[in-house]
XYZ file of C-alpha atoms in Angstrom:
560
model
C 86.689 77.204 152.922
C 89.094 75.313 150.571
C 91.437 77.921 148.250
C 90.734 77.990 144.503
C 93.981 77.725 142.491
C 93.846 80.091 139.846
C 95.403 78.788 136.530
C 97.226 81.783 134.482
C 98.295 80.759 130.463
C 100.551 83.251 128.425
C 101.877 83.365 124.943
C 104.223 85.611 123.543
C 102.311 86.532 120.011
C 103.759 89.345 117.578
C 101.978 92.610 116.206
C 100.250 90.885 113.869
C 98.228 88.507 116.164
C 94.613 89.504 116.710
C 93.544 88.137 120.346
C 89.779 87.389 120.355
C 88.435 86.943 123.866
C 85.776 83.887 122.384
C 88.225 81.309 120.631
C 91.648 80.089 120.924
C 95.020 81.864 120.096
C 95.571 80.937 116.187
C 98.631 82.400 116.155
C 102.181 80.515 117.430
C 104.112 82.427 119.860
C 106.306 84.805 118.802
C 109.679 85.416 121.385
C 111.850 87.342 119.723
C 112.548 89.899 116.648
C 114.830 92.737 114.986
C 114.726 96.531 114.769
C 116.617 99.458 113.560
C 117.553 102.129 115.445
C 114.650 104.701 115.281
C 112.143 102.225 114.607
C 109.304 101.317 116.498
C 109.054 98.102 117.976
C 105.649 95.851 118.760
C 105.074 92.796 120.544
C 102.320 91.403 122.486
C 101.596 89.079 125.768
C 98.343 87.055 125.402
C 96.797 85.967 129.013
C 93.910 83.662 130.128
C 92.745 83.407 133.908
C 90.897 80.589 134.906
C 89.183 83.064 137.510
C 88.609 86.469 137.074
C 91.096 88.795 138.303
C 89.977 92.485 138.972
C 93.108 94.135 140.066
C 95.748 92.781 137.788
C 99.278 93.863 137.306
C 101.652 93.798 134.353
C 105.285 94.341 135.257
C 108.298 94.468 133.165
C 111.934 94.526 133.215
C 114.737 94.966 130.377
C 117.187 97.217 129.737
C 115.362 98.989 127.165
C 112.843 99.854 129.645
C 113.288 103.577 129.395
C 112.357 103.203 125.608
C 108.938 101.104 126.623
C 104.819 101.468 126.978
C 102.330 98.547 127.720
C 98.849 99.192 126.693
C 95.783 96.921 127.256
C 94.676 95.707 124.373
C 90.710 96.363 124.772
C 87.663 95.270 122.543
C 85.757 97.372 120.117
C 81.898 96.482 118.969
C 81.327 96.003 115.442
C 78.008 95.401 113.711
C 78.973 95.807 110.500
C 82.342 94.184 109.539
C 82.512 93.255 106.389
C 79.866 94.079 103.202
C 77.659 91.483 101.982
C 80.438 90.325 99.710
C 83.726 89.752 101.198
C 86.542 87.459 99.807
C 88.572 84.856 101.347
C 90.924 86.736 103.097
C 89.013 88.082 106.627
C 89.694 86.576 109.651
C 85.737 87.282 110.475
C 82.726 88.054 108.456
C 80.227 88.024 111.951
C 79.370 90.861 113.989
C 81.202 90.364 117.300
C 83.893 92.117 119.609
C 87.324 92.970 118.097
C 90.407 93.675 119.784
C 91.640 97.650 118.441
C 92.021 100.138 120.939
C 95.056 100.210 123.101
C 94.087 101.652 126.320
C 97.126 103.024 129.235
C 97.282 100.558 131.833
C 96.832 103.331 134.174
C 92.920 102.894 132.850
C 93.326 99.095 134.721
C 94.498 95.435 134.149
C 91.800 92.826 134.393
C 91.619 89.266 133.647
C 87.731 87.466 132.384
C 87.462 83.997 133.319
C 88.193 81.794 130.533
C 88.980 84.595 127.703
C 92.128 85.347 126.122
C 93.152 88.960 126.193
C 96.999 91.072 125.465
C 98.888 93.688 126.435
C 100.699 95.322 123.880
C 104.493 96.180 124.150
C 105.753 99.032 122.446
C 109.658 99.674 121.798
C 110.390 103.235 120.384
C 113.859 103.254 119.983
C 116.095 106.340 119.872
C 118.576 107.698 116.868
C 121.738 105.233 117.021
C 123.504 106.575 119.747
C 127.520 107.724 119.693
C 127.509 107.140 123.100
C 129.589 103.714 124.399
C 127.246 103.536 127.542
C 126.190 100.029 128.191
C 123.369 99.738 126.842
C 124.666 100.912 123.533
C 127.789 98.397 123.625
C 128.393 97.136 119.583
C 129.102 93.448 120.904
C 125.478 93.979 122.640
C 122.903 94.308 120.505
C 120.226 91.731 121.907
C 118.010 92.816 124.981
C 115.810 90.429 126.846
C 111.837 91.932 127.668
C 110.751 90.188 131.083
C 106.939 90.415 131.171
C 105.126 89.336 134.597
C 101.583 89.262 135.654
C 100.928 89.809 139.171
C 97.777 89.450 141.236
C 96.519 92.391 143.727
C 99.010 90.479 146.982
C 102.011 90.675 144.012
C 101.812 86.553 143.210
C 103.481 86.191 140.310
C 101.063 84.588 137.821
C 102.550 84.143 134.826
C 105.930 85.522 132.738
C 107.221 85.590 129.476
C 110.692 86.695 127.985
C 111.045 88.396 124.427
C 114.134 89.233 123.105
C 114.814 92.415 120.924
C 118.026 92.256 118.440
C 118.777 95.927 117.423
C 120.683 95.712 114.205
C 123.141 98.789 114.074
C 121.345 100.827 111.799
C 119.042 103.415 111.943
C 115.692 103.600 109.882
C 116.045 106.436 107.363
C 113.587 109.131 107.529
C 110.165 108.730 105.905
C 109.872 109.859 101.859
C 106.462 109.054 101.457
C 104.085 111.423 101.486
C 100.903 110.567 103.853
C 97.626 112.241 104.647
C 94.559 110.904 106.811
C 92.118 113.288 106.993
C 92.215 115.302 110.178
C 88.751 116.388 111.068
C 88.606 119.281 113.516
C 84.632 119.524 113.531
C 85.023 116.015 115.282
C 87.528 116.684 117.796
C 84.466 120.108 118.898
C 81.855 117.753 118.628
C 83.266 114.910 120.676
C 85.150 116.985 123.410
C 82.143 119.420 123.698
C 84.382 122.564 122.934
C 84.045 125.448 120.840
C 85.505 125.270 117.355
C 88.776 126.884 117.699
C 89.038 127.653 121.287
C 92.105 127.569 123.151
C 90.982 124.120 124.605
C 90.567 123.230 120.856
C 93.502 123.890 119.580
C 94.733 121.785 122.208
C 93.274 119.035 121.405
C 93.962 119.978 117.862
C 97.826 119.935 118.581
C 97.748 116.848 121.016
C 96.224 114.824 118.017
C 98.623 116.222 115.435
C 101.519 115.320 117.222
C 99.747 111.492 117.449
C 99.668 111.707 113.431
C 102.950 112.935 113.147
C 104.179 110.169 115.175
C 102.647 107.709 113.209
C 103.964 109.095 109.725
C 101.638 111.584 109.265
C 103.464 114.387 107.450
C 100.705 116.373 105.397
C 97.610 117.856 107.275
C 94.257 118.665 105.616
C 94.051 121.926 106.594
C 90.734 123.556 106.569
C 90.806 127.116 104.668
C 87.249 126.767 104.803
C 84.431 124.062 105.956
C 85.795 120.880 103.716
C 83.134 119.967 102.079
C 83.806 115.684 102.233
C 81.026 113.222 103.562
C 78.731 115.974 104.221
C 74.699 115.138 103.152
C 73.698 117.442 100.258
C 72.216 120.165 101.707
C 73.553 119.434 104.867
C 75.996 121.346 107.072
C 78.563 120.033 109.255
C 80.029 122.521 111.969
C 81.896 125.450 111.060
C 86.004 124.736 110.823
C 87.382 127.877 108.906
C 90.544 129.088 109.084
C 90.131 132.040 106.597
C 88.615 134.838 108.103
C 86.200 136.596 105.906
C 84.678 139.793 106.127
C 82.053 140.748 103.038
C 82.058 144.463 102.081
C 79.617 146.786 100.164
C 79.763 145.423 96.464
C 80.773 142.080 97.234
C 84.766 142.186 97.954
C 85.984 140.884 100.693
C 88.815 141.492 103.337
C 90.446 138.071 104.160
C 92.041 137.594 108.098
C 94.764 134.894 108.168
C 95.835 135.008 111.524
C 94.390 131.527 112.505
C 95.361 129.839 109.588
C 99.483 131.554 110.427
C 98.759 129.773 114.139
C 97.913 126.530 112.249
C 100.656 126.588 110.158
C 103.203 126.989 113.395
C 101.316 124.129 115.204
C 101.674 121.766 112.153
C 106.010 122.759 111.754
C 106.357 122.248 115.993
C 104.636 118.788 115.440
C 106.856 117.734 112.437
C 104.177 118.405 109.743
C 105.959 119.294 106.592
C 103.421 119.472 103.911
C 99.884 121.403 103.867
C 96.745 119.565 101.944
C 94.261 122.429 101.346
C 90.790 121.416 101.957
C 88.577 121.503 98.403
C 87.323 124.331 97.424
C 84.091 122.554 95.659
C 82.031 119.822 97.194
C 82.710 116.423 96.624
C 81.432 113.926 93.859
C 80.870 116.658 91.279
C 82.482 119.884 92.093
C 78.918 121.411 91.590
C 79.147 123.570 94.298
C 80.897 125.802 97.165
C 81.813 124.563 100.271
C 80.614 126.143 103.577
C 82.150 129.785 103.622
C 81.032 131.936 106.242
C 81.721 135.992 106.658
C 81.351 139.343 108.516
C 78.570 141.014 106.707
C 77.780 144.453 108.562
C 79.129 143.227 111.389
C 77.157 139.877 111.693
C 78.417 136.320 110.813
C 76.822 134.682 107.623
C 76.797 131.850 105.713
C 77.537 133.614 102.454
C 78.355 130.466 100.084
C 77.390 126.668 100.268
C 74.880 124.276 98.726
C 72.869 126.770 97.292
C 76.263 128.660 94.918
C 76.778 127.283 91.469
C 80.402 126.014 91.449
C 81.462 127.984 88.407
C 78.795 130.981 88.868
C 79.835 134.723 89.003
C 79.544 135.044 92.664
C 81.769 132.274 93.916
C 84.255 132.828 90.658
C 84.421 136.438 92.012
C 84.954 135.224 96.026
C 88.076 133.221 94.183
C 89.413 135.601 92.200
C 90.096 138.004 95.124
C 90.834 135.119 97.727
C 93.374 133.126 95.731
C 96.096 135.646 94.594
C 96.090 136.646 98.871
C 96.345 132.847 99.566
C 99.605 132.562 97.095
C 100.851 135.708 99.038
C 100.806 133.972 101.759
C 102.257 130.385 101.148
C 105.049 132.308 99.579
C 105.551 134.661 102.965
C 105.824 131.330 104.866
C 108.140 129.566 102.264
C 105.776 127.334 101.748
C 105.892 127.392 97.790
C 106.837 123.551 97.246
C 104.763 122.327 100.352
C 101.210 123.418 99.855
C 98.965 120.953 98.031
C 95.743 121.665 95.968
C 92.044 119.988 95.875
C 89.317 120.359 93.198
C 86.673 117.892 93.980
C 87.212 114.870 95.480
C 86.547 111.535 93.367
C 85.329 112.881 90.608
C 84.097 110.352 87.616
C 83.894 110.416 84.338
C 80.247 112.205 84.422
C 81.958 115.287 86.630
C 84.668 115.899 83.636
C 82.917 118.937 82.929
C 82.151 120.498 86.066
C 85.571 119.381 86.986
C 87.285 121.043 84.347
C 85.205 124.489 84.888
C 86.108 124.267 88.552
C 89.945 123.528 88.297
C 90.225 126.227 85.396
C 88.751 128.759 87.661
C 91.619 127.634 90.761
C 94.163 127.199 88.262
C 94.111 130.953 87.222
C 95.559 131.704 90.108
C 97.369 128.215 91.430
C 99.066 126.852 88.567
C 102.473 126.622 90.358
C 101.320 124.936 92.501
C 100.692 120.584 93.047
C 96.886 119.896 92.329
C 96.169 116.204 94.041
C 93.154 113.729 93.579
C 91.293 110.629 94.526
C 90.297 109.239 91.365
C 89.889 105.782 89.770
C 88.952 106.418 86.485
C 92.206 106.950 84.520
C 90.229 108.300 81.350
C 89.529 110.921 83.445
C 93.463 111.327 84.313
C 93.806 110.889 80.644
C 92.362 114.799 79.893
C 95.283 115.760 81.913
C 93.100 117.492 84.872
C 94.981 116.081 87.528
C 98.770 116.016 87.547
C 99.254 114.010 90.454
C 96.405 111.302 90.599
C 96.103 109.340 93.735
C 93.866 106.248 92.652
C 92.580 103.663 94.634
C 94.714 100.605 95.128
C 92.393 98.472 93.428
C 92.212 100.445 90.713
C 96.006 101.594 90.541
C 97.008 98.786 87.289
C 96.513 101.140 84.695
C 98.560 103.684 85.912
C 101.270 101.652 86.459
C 100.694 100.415 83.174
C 101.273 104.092 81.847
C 104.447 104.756 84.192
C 102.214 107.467 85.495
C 104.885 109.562 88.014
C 104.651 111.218 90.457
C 101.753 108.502 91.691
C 100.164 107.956 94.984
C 97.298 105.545 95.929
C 94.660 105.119 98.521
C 92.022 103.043 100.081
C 88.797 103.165 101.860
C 85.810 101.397 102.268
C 84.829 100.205 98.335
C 88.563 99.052 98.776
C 87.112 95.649 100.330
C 88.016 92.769 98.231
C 92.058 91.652 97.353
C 93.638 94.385 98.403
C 95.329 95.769 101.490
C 93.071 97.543 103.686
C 92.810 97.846 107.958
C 89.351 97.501 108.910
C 88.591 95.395 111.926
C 88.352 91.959 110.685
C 90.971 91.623 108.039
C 93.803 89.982 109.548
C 96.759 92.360 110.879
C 99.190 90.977 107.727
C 96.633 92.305 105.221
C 97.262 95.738 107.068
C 101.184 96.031 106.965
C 101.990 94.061 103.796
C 101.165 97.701 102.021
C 104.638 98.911 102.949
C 106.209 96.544 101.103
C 103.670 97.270 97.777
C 104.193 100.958 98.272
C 108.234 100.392 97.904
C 107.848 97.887 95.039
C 105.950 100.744 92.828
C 107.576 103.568 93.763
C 104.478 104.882 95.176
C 105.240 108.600 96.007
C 101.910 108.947 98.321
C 99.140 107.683 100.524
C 95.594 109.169 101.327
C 93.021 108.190 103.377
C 90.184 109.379 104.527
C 89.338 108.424 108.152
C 91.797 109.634 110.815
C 89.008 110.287 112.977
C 85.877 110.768 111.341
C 83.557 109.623 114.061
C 80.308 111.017 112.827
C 77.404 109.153 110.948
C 77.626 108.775 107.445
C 77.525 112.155 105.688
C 77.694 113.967 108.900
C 74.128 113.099 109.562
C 74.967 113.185 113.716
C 78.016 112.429 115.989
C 78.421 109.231 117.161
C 80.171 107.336 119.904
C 83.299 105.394 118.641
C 83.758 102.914 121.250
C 80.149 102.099 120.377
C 79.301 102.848 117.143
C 82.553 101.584 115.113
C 80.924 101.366 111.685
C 79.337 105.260 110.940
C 75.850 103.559 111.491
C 75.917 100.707 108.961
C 77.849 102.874 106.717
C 81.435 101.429 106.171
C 83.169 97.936 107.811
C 84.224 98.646 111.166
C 88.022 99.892 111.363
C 87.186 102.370 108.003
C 86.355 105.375 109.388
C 88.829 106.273 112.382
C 92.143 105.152 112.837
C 92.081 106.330 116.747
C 89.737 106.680 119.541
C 88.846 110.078 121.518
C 90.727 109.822 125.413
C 90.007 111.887 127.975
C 93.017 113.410 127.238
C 93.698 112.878 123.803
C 94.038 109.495 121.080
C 93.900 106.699 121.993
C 95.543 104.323 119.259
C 94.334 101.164 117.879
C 96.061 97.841 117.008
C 95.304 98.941 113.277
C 97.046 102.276 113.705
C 100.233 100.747 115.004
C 100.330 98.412 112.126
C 99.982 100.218 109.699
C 102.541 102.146 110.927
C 105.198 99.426 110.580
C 103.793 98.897 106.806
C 105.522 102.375 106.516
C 108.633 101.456 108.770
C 108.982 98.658 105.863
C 109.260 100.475 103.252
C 111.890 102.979 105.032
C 113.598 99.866 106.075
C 113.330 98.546 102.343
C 114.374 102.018 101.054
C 117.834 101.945 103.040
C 118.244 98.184 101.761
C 118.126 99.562 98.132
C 120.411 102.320 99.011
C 123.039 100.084 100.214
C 123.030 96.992 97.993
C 120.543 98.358 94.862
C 116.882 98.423 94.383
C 116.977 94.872 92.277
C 118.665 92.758 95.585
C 115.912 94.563 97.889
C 113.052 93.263 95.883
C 114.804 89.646 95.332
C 115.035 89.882 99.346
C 111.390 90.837 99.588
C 109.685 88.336 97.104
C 112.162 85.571 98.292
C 110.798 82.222 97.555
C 107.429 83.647 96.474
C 105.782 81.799 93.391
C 104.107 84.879 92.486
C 105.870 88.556 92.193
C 104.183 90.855 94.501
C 101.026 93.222 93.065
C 99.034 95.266 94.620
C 96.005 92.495 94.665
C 98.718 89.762 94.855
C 100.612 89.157 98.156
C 100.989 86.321 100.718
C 98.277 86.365 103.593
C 100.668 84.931 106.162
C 101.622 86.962 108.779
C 104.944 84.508 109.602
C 105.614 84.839 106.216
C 105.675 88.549 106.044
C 107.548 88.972 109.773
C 109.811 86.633 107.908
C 110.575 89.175 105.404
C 111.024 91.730 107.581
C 113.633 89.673 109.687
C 115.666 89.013 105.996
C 115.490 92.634 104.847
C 117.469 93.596 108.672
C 119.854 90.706 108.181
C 120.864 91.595 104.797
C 121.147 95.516 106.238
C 123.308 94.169 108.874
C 125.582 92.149 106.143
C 125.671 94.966 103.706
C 126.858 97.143 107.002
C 129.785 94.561 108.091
């Protein structure tokens, strides 16, 4: 029987390629690149059998090996990728397979006949070291990446080289404030545990720690079910740290020994800052959120749908719950860390529900931050929100006003100009927020979907390697940001990314520190017939690794 000859193809392709196993690689290759110290580093290997290989093997070799991970880069299914209306700027409008979650190799390596697929590379460096090991040597600061592909007998199949410059600087430490919305409910639901079980909180801390590491450094913290994306009338499952019991003539004892444990996970995992969940429902503030209790000994749903937002009841449940909430934030020392919701994206027709509800908190929280998603700055105009967080599409007018301190967010309606991750926007689109957050001074970012993997408003769980879109509900990539493991997340290419938009700005930040804000923004909008906005930006990826590479040199120049 006459041997087939197997022909193997690889390109070395940054972080911002997107490797679709139906077409041709658009993107050149990509062989080398520049960090800080403290940063982390991405890269990927493209590969194309001509035969399929079942048992395939990745290898590497560098001296920065002990700093390294390869991941498969797998395909996710979306239906749903874009609304009926999207603008130029997608790299896909069809429903298809899209490379996003990065599985361990340890899951396998194969190779499909004829389709391109990637492994990604990641490089987490250390703090700059004092050491004068070899590695570390000043006159040595570029390291070569060997890459090989190996068939099942160990045939080398293909290589490629990439070489990392480390410019002798470290990354400062993150300023920006960031949420994603950490939804425990999911993590029960998908892992079949019970809410707040030792296996729970396990999970729980395992994906913390995953936020953290991706810049993550306030957690919505559930004092009670938050009431976001949840069907009116509907219920999603009970997440309440507050313990409540309900005494004769409605007071109430209040238990916050889970919500103490929470806290100590969050400080072990690097979270700094504490979002409380909103204490009225969403779109309206025209009601309670879940609240469960001890009443004669049996657990009750005691508050929800069915309570008037600013009615006697609920208004009474507050007034004894808040003033042994402050007690607590200040026993922890937690006084300039703990962050306030009313009702999440409230219009101009909630102004006066809204401003019933956040008189009734404020009674009792006015030291304390009080943050929003909002769009409408009329409604920021009657002065209900100190610290608006409005969508980046919307953002103009509060610029406009030199509204500080500012944040800004996106998620799904954030679908045309703008930066935004879902699945078929092209990687660039992603990370070129970093360099828009630093340009405005942008003291925050929200979003919503860390890993919301139910139906729209909480109708039913879904499965997110299948289901990538909440059932027709949002473009694929909106909802989640990482996938459930056996184990734990999984990340996605858009995670990552997004990720280095935030490394950008920390990069641009020590720029501006060294040589002043004005030469860091000339470095960033080099060249560029059109300033930077926030619907404004080039759609290049080579032009915006290009930026990247000038903002290190001119920190290495600035550093001698």
């Amino acid at each position: 029987m006459k041997e087939t000859t197997t022909a193997f193809e690889t390109r070395s392709l940054s972080s911002l390629a997107k490797v679709f196993a139906d077409s041709e690689l658009q993107d050149e290759r990509s062989a080398d690149g520049t960090a800080l110290w403290k940063e982390v580093f991405s890269f990927q290997i493209a590969y194309r059998s001509s035969t399929t290989i079942a048992d395939l093997r990745v290898e590497a070799d560098s001296p920065l090996l002990p700093y390294m991970t390869i991941r498969s880069v797998g395909l996710a299914p979306s239906e749903m990728p874009v609304y009926a209306n999207p603008d130029d700027r997608y790299l896909r409008t069809t429903p298809g397979l899209f490379p996003d979650p990065l599985y361990p190799l340890s899951d396998g390596l194969k190779a499909v006949a004829g389709q391109w697929r990637a492994v990604w590379i990641t490089v987490s460096l250390p703090s700059r070291p004092e050491s004068a090991a070899p590695l570390y040597a000043e006159e040595t600061t570029s390291y070569p990446i060997d890459i090989r592909f190996k068939n099942a007998a160990g045939e080398l199949l293909g290589e490629e080289q990439f070489k990392l410059e480390i410019v002798q600087a470290e990354l400062p430490e993150q300023e920006l404030l960031h949420t994603e919305w950490f939804h425990c409910d999911c993590l029960a639901t998908q892992y079949g545990v019970e809410v707040f079980s030792e296996e729970h909180w396990r999970l729980i801390e395992r994906y913390v720690h995953n936020a953290a590491a991706h810049g993550v450094n306030m957690l919505l913290t559930p004092l009670f079910t938050p009431p976001l994306d949840t069907a009116i009338g509907g219920e999603r499952p009970t997440v309440q740290l507050i313990g409540v019991e309900q005494t004769a003539g409605h007071e109430y004892v209040f238990d916050f020994t889970l919500l103490k444990r929470w806290i100590d996970m969050c400080h072990k995992q690097g979270i700094q800052h504490f979002e409380f969940s909103h204490l009225f429902t969403q779109w309206g503030a025209k009601h309670a959120p879940k609240i469960v209790a001890s009443v004669q000994g049996e657990e009750k749903r005691i508050f929800g749908w069915e309570t008037e937002a600013g009615g006697e009841a609920y208004t009474r449940f507050l007034d004894q719950f808040l003033p042994r909430l402050v007690q607590f934030i200040r026993g922890q020392g937690l006084e300039k860390n703990s962050y306030f919701h009313v009702s999440d994206e409230p219009n101009a027709d909630h102004l006066e529900a809204y401003r019933l509800a956040s008189g009734i908190l404020k009674k009792h929280l006015a030291e304390f931050a009080f943050i929003e998603a909002l769009s409408d700055y009329a409604f920021y105009d009657h002065g209900l929100v100190p610290v608006p967080i409005p969508s980046n599409d919307h953002i103009a007018p509060f610029l406009e006003n030199n509204v500080k301190p500012l944040w800004t967010y996106y998620c799904c309606g954030q679908h045309q100009e703008v930066s935004n991750r879902f699945f078929s926007m092209p990687s660039a689109r992603n990370r070129v927020l970093g360099l828009q957050l630093y340009k405005f001074g942008i003291q925050g970012f929200l979003h919503w979907g860390y890993n919301f993997w139910y139906s729209r408003h909480s109708v039913r769980a879904i499965d997110p390697f299948r289901v990538t879109d909440a059932e027709y509900a949002f473009p694929s990539g909106d909802a989640f940001a990482v996938y459930p493991g056996a184990e734990g997340p999984i990340d996605s290419i858009r995670w990552e990314v997004f990720y280095e938009a935030l490394q950008d700005q920390r990069a641009l930040e020590l720029l501006g520190r060294l040589g002043g804000r004005d030469a860091a923004l000339e470095v960033m909008e080099q060249e560029l017939e059109e300033a930077i906005t926030f619907k404004t930006y080039p759609v290049e990826a080579a032009w915006l690794l290009g930026t990247r590479e000038r903002i290190n040199r001119r920190i290495a120049a600035l550093l001698g």
